[in-house]
Short mmCIF file of C-alpha atoms and ligand atoms in Angstrom, two decimals:
data_model
loop_
_atom_site.label_atom_id
_atom_site.label_comp_id
_atom_site.label_asym_id
_atom_site.label_seq_id
_atom_site.Cartn_x
_atom_site.Cartn_y
_atom_site.Cartn_z
CA MET A 1 -0.07 -0.02 0.03
CA VAL A 2 1.48 3.39 -0.94
CA PHE A 3 0.51 6.44 1.34
CA PRO A 4 2.00 9.79 1.46
CA GLU A 5 5.22 9.86 2.97
CA GLN A 6 4.59 12.38 5.52
CA LEU A 7 2.32 10.14 7.20
CA ASN A 8 5.06 7.43 7.48
CA GLY A 9 4.70 5.90 10.89
CA LEU A 10 1.96 7.98 12.14
CA LYS A 11 -1.34 7.23 13.73
CA VAL A 12 -4.82 8.42 12.27
CA CYS A 13 -8.01 8.50 13.97
CA PHE A 14 -10.22 6.01 11.60
CA ASP A 15 -14.16 5.84 12.57
CA GLY A 16 -13.29 6.63 16.20
CA GLN A 17 -10.32 4.61 16.54
CA LEU A 18 -6.47 5.21 16.37
CA ILE A 19 -4.89 2.91 13.71
CA ALA A 20 -1.70 3.16 11.97
CA ALA A 21 -1.76 5.62 8.87
CA GLU A 22 -0.91 2.57 6.34
CA ASP A 23 -3.95 0.60 7.67
CA SER A 24 -6.42 3.40 6.83
CA VAL A 25 -7.62 1.90 3.50
CA VAL A 26 -11.22 2.28 1.85
CA HIS A 27 -12.87 0.04 -0.53
CA LEU A 28 -13.06 0.48 -4.32
CA MET A 29 -16.67 0.85 -4.32
CA THR A 30 -16.59 3.70 -1.91
CA HIS A 31 -19.44 6.01 -2.59
CA GLY A 32 -17.86 9.06 -1.92
CA LEU A 33 -15.25 8.19 -4.37
CA HIS A 34 -17.71 7.72 -7.16
CA TYR A 35 -20.06 10.28 -6.52
CA ALA A 36 -18.14 12.98 -4.80
CA THR A 37 -20.27 12.41 -1.29
CA ALA A 38 -17.30 13.53 0.89
CA ALA A 39 -16.29 16.63 2.70
CA PHE A 40 -12.79 17.81 4.30
CA GLU A 41 -11.23 20.24 6.53
CA GLY A 42 -7.62 21.64 6.57
CA ILE A 43 -6.33 23.01 9.90
CA ARG A 44 -2.95 24.43 10.92
CA ILE A 45 -1.19 23.17 14.36
CA TYR A 46 0.69 25.57 15.94
CA ASN A 47 2.51 24.80 19.20
CA ARG A 48 0.61 21.57 19.38
CA THR A 49 -2.60 23.42 19.39
CA PRO A 50 -5.00 23.38 16.33
CA PHE A 51 -5.84 27.04 15.31
CA LEU A 52 -9.65 27.68 15.14
CA LEU A 53 -10.41 23.89 15.63
CA ARG A 54 -13.80 24.37 16.53
CA GLU A 55 -14.68 26.57 13.77
CA HIS A 56 -13.05 24.14 11.18
CA MET A 57 -15.06 21.34 12.74
CA GLU A 58 -18.18 23.48 12.58
CA ARG A 59 -17.68 23.95 8.88
CA LEU A 60 -17.19 20.25 8.43
CA HIS A 61 -20.49 19.65 9.95
CA HIS A 62 -21.88 22.54 7.55
CA SER A 63 -20.37 20.78 4.41
CA CYS A 64 -21.68 17.48 5.46
CA ASN A 65 -25.09 19.10 5.96
CA VAL A 66 -25.36 20.57 2.62
CA LEU A 67 -24.16 17.03 1.34
CA MET A 68 -27.06 15.50 3.43
CA MET A 69 -24.56 13.50 5.31
CA GLU A 70 -24.96 13.11 8.91
CA VAL A 71 -21.62 13.27 10.61
CA PRO A 72 -21.22 10.53 13.17
CA TYR A 73 -19.50 12.77 15.62
CA SER A 74 -20.29 15.92 17.33
CA VAL A 75 -18.15 18.98 16.79
CA GLU A 76 -16.87 18.44 20.28
CA GLN A 77 -16.00 14.77 19.74
CA LEU A 78 -14.22 15.80 16.41
CA CYS A 79 -12.37 18.61 18.31
CA ALA A 80 -11.10 15.73 20.91
CA GLN A 81 -10.28 13.17 17.94
CA ALA A 82 -8.03 15.92 16.26
CA GLN A 83 -6.22 16.91 19.56
CA GLN A 84 -5.77 13.28 20.15
CA VAL A 85 -4.09 12.77 16.75
CA VAL A 86 -1.97 15.84 17.25
CA ASP A 87 -0.79 14.72 20.89
CA VAL A 88 -0.37 11.00 20.18
CA ASN A 89 1.89 11.95 17.07
CA GLN A 90 3.58 14.62 19.04
CA ILE A 91 3.08 17.32 16.34
CA ASP A 92 3.94 20.76 17.50
CA PHE A 93 3.66 22.55 14.03
CA GLY A 94 1.73 20.82 11.25
CA TYR A 95 -1.53 20.30 9.45
CA ILE A 96 -4.83 18.11 10.33
CA ARG A 97 -6.82 16.62 7.58
CA PRO A 98 -10.33 15.50 8.64
CA LEU A 99 -12.35 13.69 5.81
CA VAL A 100 -15.80 12.60 6.21
CA TRP A 101 -17.29 10.32 3.27
CA ARG A 102 -20.04 7.89 2.41
CA GLY A 103 -18.75 4.16 2.34
CA SER A 104 -18.93 1.21 0.22
CA GLU A 105 -21.93 -0.39 1.66
CA GLY A 106 -24.13 0.56 -1.49
CA MET A 107 -23.73 2.14 -4.90
CA LEU A 108 -27.17 3.91 -5.34
CA ILE A 109 -26.69 7.30 -6.10
CA ALA A 110 -28.68 8.47 -3.07
CA GLY A 111 -26.48 6.58 -0.81
CA HIS A 112 -29.10 4.95 1.04
CA GLY A 113 -27.65 2.23 3.03
CA THR A 114 -24.18 3.64 3.25
CA LYS A 115 -22.38 4.31 6.41
CA VAL A 116 -20.91 7.89 7.07
CA HIS A 117 -17.36 7.47 7.87
CA CYS A 118 -14.83 9.97 9.31
CA ALA A 119 -11.07 9.83 9.63
CA ILE A 120 -8.72 12.45 10.82
CA ALA A 121 -5.05 12.63 9.94
CA ALA A 122 -1.97 14.87 10.95
CA TRP A 123 1.46 15.46 10.00
CA GLY A 124 4.38 17.94 10.40
CA VAL A 125 4.30 20.79 8.33
CA TYR A 126 6.09 20.61 4.81
CA GLU A 127 6.16 24.12 3.54
CA SER A 128 6.14 22.90 -0.33
CA GLY A 129 7.55 26.26 -1.79
CA ARG A 130 5.63 28.58 0.47
CA ALA A 131 8.99 30.23 1.95
CA GLU A 132 10.12 31.08 -1.79
CA ILE A 133 6.86 32.51 -2.79
CA ARG A 134 6.65 34.58 0.39
CA GLN A 135 10.11 36.21 -0.81
CA ARG A 136 9.35 36.77 -4.21
CA GLY A 137 5.59 37.24 -4.01
CA ALA A 138 3.08 35.10 -6.18
CA ASN A 139 2.86 35.28 -9.64
CA LEU A 140 -0.99 35.14 -10.72
CA GLY A 141 -3.08 34.93 -14.03
CA TYR A 142 -6.73 34.96 -14.49
CA SER A 143 -8.03 31.46 -14.99
CA ALA A 144 -10.53 30.52 -17.99
CA HIS A 145 -12.71 28.51 -15.67
CA PRO A 146 -15.53 30.42 -13.90
CA LYS A 147 -16.84 29.97 -10.36
CA LEU A 148 -20.08 28.20 -9.68
CA HIS A 149 -23.22 30.14 -9.71
CA PRO A 150 -24.20 31.65 -6.27
CA SER A 151 -27.61 29.74 -6.77
CA HIS A 152 -25.26 26.40 -6.46
CA THR A 153 -25.46 24.98 -2.91
CA PHE A 154 -21.93 23.85 -2.67
CA TRP A 155 -19.88 26.90 -2.71
CA SER A 156 -19.93 27.70 1.06
CA THR A 157 -18.51 24.11 1.86
CA LYS A 158 -15.43 22.04 1.64
CA ALA A 159 -17.28 19.40 -0.26
CA THR A 160 -14.98 17.29 -2.39
CA CYS A 161 -16.95 18.01 -5.36
CA ILE A 162 -15.86 21.85 -5.60
CA TYR A 163 -12.19 20.74 -5.62
CA ALA A 164 -12.47 19.36 -9.15
CA LEU A 165 -12.55 22.99 -10.28
CA CYS A 166 -10.04 24.10 -7.77
CA TYR A 167 -7.62 21.21 -9.03
CA VAL A 168 -8.55 22.14 -12.65
CA ILE A 169 -7.54 25.85 -11.96
CA LYS A 170 -4.34 25.07 -10.10
CA ARG A 171 -3.27 22.58 -12.97
CA GLU A 172 -4.05 25.43 -15.64
CA ALA A 173 -1.87 27.79 -13.68
CA ASN A 174 0.96 25.25 -13.33
CA ALA A 175 0.82 24.54 -16.93
CA ASN A 176 0.84 28.20 -17.85
CA GLY A 177 3.90 29.08 -15.66
CA TYR A 178 1.92 30.93 -12.69
CA ASP A 179 1.77 29.98 -8.97
CA ASP A 180 -2.12 30.03 -9.22
CA MET A 181 -4.91 31.52 -11.29
CA VAL A 182 -7.81 33.93 -10.02
CA ALA A 183 -11.14 32.70 -11.07
CA LEU A 184 -13.89 35.17 -12.02
CA ASP A 185 -17.52 34.77 -11.02
CA LEU A 186 -20.07 34.27 -14.05
CA ASP A 187 -20.41 38.18 -14.27
CA GLY A 188 -16.78 38.58 -14.61
CA TYR A 189 -16.00 39.70 -10.87
CA LEU A 190 -12.80 38.46 -9.05
CA THR A 191 -13.24 35.64 -6.53
CA GLU A 192 -10.24 33.76 -5.13
CA VAL A 193 -7.45 31.40 -6.39
CA SER A 194 -7.52 27.58 -6.45
CA SER A 195 -7.69 27.23 -2.58
CA ALA A 196 -6.98 30.53 -0.92
CA ASN A 197 -8.60 33.91 -0.78
CA LEU A 198 -7.80 37.25 -2.37
CA ILE A 199 -7.41 40.42 -0.69
CA PHE A 200 -6.42 43.76 -2.19
CA ILE A 201 -4.82 46.83 -0.62
CA LYS A 202 -5.62 50.45 -2.14
CA ASP A 203 -5.21 53.74 -0.49
CA GLY A 204 -4.34 52.31 2.91
CA ALA A 205 -7.45 50.28 2.98
CA LEU A 206 -8.35 46.43 2.50
CA VAL A 207 -10.60 45.49 -0.46
CA ALA A 208 -11.69 41.92 -0.18
CA PRO A 209 -14.28 40.32 -2.84
CA ILE A 210 -17.31 39.33 -1.13
CA PRO A 211 -17.63 35.56 -0.66
CA ASP A 212 -20.77 35.12 -2.30
CA CYS A 213 -19.93 32.23 -4.48
CA PHE A 214 -16.86 31.07 -2.88
CA LEU A 215 -15.50 30.15 0.31
CA ASN A 216 -15.15 32.78 3.11
CA GLY A 217 -11.99 31.51 4.55
CA LEU A 218 -11.44 31.33 8.24
CA THR A 219 -7.79 32.93 7.62
CA ARG A 220 -9.74 35.58 5.59
CA GLN A 221 -12.34 36.29 8.43
CA THR A 222 -9.24 36.44 10.88
CA VAL A 223 -7.36 39.00 8.89
CA LEU A 224 -10.36 41.31 8.21
CA LYS A 225 -11.03 41.07 11.95
CA LEU A 226 -7.24 42.14 12.74
CA ALA A 227 -7.67 44.80 10.27
CA HIS A 228 -10.70 46.19 12.11
CA GLN A 229 -8.83 45.85 15.50
CA MET A 230 -5.67 47.88 14.03
CA GLY A 231 -7.95 50.57 12.64
CA ILE A 232 -7.23 49.69 8.91
CA ALA A 233 -10.62 50.30 6.70
CA VAL A 234 -12.30 46.92 5.15
CA HIS A 235 -14.33 47.25 2.04
CA GLU A 236 -16.07 43.77 1.06
CA VAL A 237 -17.18 44.58 -2.53
CA LYS A 238 -17.46 43.27 -5.94
CA VAL A 239 -13.94 43.58 -7.29
CA THR A 240 -13.55 44.04 -11.19
CA LYS A 241 -10.22 43.47 -13.36
CA GLU A 242 -9.97 47.28 -13.71
CA MET A 243 -9.85 47.77 -9.70
CA ALA A 244 -7.54 44.90 -9.41
CA ALA A 245 -5.24 46.52 -11.84
CA GLU A 246 -5.26 49.89 -9.78
CA ALA A 247 -4.60 48.37 -6.52
CA ASP A 248 -1.48 49.12 -4.52
CA ALA A 249 -0.84 45.51 -3.12
CA ALA A 250 -2.49 42.23 -3.01
CA PHE A 251 -2.25 39.06 -1.06
CA LEU A 252 -3.60 35.34 -0.65
CA THR A 253 -4.90 33.93 2.70
CA GLY A 254 -5.62 30.46 3.57
CA THR A 255 -4.92 27.95 6.27
CA ALA A 256 -2.07 26.22 4.35
CA LEU A 257 -0.60 29.45 2.78
CA GLU A 258 -1.16 31.72 5.69
CA LEU A 259 -0.65 35.22 4.22
CA LEU A 260 1.23 35.29 1.14
CA PRO A 261 1.89 38.44 -0.93
CA ILE A 262 1.27 38.64 -4.69
CA LYS A 263 3.96 40.30 -6.98
CA LYS A 264 1.98 39.96 -10.28
CA LEU A 265 -1.53 39.30 -11.38
CA ALA A 266 -1.61 39.08 -15.25
CA GLU A 267 0.03 42.28 -16.21
CA THR A 268 -0.15 44.19 -12.79
CA GLU A 269 2.85 44.41 -10.61
CA TYR A 270 2.17 45.11 -6.69
CA GLU A 271 4.51 45.87 -3.97
CA VAL A 272 5.45 42.64 -2.34
CA GLU A 273 6.46 44.26 1.10
CA HIS A 274 3.80 46.76 1.25
CA PRO A 275 3.55 48.10 5.17
CA ILE A 276 0.14 47.35 5.69
CA PHE A 277 0.58 43.54 4.51
CA LEU A 278 3.46 43.51 6.80
CA GLN A 279 1.58 44.61 9.88
CA LEU A 280 -1.24 42.21 9.31
CA GLU A 281 1.08 39.47 8.53
CA LYS A 282 2.91 40.03 11.92
CA ALA A 283 -0.20 40.59 13.70
CA PHE A 284 -1.36 37.28 12.25
CA HIS A 285 1.73 35.35 13.26
CA GLN A 286 1.48 36.93 16.82
CA LEU A 287 -2.11 35.67 16.99
CA VAL A 288 -1.56 32.04 16.10
CA ASN A 289 1.45 31.65 18.31
CA SER A 290 -0.06 33.26 21.39
N1 LIG B 301 -10.96 28.83 -0.81
C1 LIG B 301 -10.82 27.61 -1.14
C2 LIG B 301 -11.33 27.03 -2.21
C3 LIG B 301 -9.95 26.84 -0.13
O1 LIG B 301 -9.89 25.58 -0.44
C4 LIG B 301 -9.51 27.46 1.06
C5 LIG B 301 -8.45 26.62 2.06
N2 LIG B 301 -9.45 26.11 2.98
C6 LIG B 301 -9.65 28.92 1.33
C7 LIG B 301 -10.51 29.39 0.49
C8 LIG B 301 -9.16 29.37 2.44
O2 LIG B 301 -9.97 28.95 3.59
P1 LIG B 301 -9.27 29.10 5.03
O3 LIG B 301 -8.51 30.45 5.28
O4 LIG B 301 -10.42 28.48 5.95
O5 LIG B 301 -8.29 27.80 5.05
#
């Protein structure tokens, strides 16, 4: 059995039991694999403490509600399981990946008779190029793939079905020499990149696309809250390509990326070490390490 090497020798929580990562396998006929009846979370660990653990587990419940799947564990139980995985593996800084999915007990599309399963894995952070992009700033293009219509039920979730689009956008970026791509909504307004939110800085204020057809990330919410506390104005508005081209700076937010400055979006170059970005980055790092 081949499994991600960062899980080598670690334990995961699988349906409430701690087991070796290499034993955490699913059947070929898993409903979630065929019909995307699955949802996940991504949580960072700082100083052996998962950041915003409860909020992430509440979002997992929300994602599963939208997918009409009853999570077999309460938010409190999920939090306890996640902390147990962190503690048993002694992970001081890392990442937690909870996953909920319909099992292999039936193949009917509605999933009747299938069991809802839940697993939580965690591992020490590998930064996969993050530090290098932090230094030079991200290089972004505009994706040819539009986001979902706001009437679509899945956009506020981390249901795996939306990640097919995220995956295509990231592959498109890599194939075209970019770090990532900004997707537009169906009216041509800016939304986010493959799996992180986007915020601009203009005339001393933050300008953030309204999350009306894409995930309102917990990092985004944290950064906007910090900005309010620091007296930095925040405008949540529909952002056009013209507005993006006139901004002074821009950055990405997400659990995995934390805060990452943008150097270039299409033809527009931004200031990577903008003082407001640096202030927010410092405040964020102080918060997660407090
Ligand atoms: N958008 C998408 C599609 C994502 O996958 C993520 C990462 N979870 C984000 C935004 C940022 O969300 P968060 O800050 O909660 O990690």
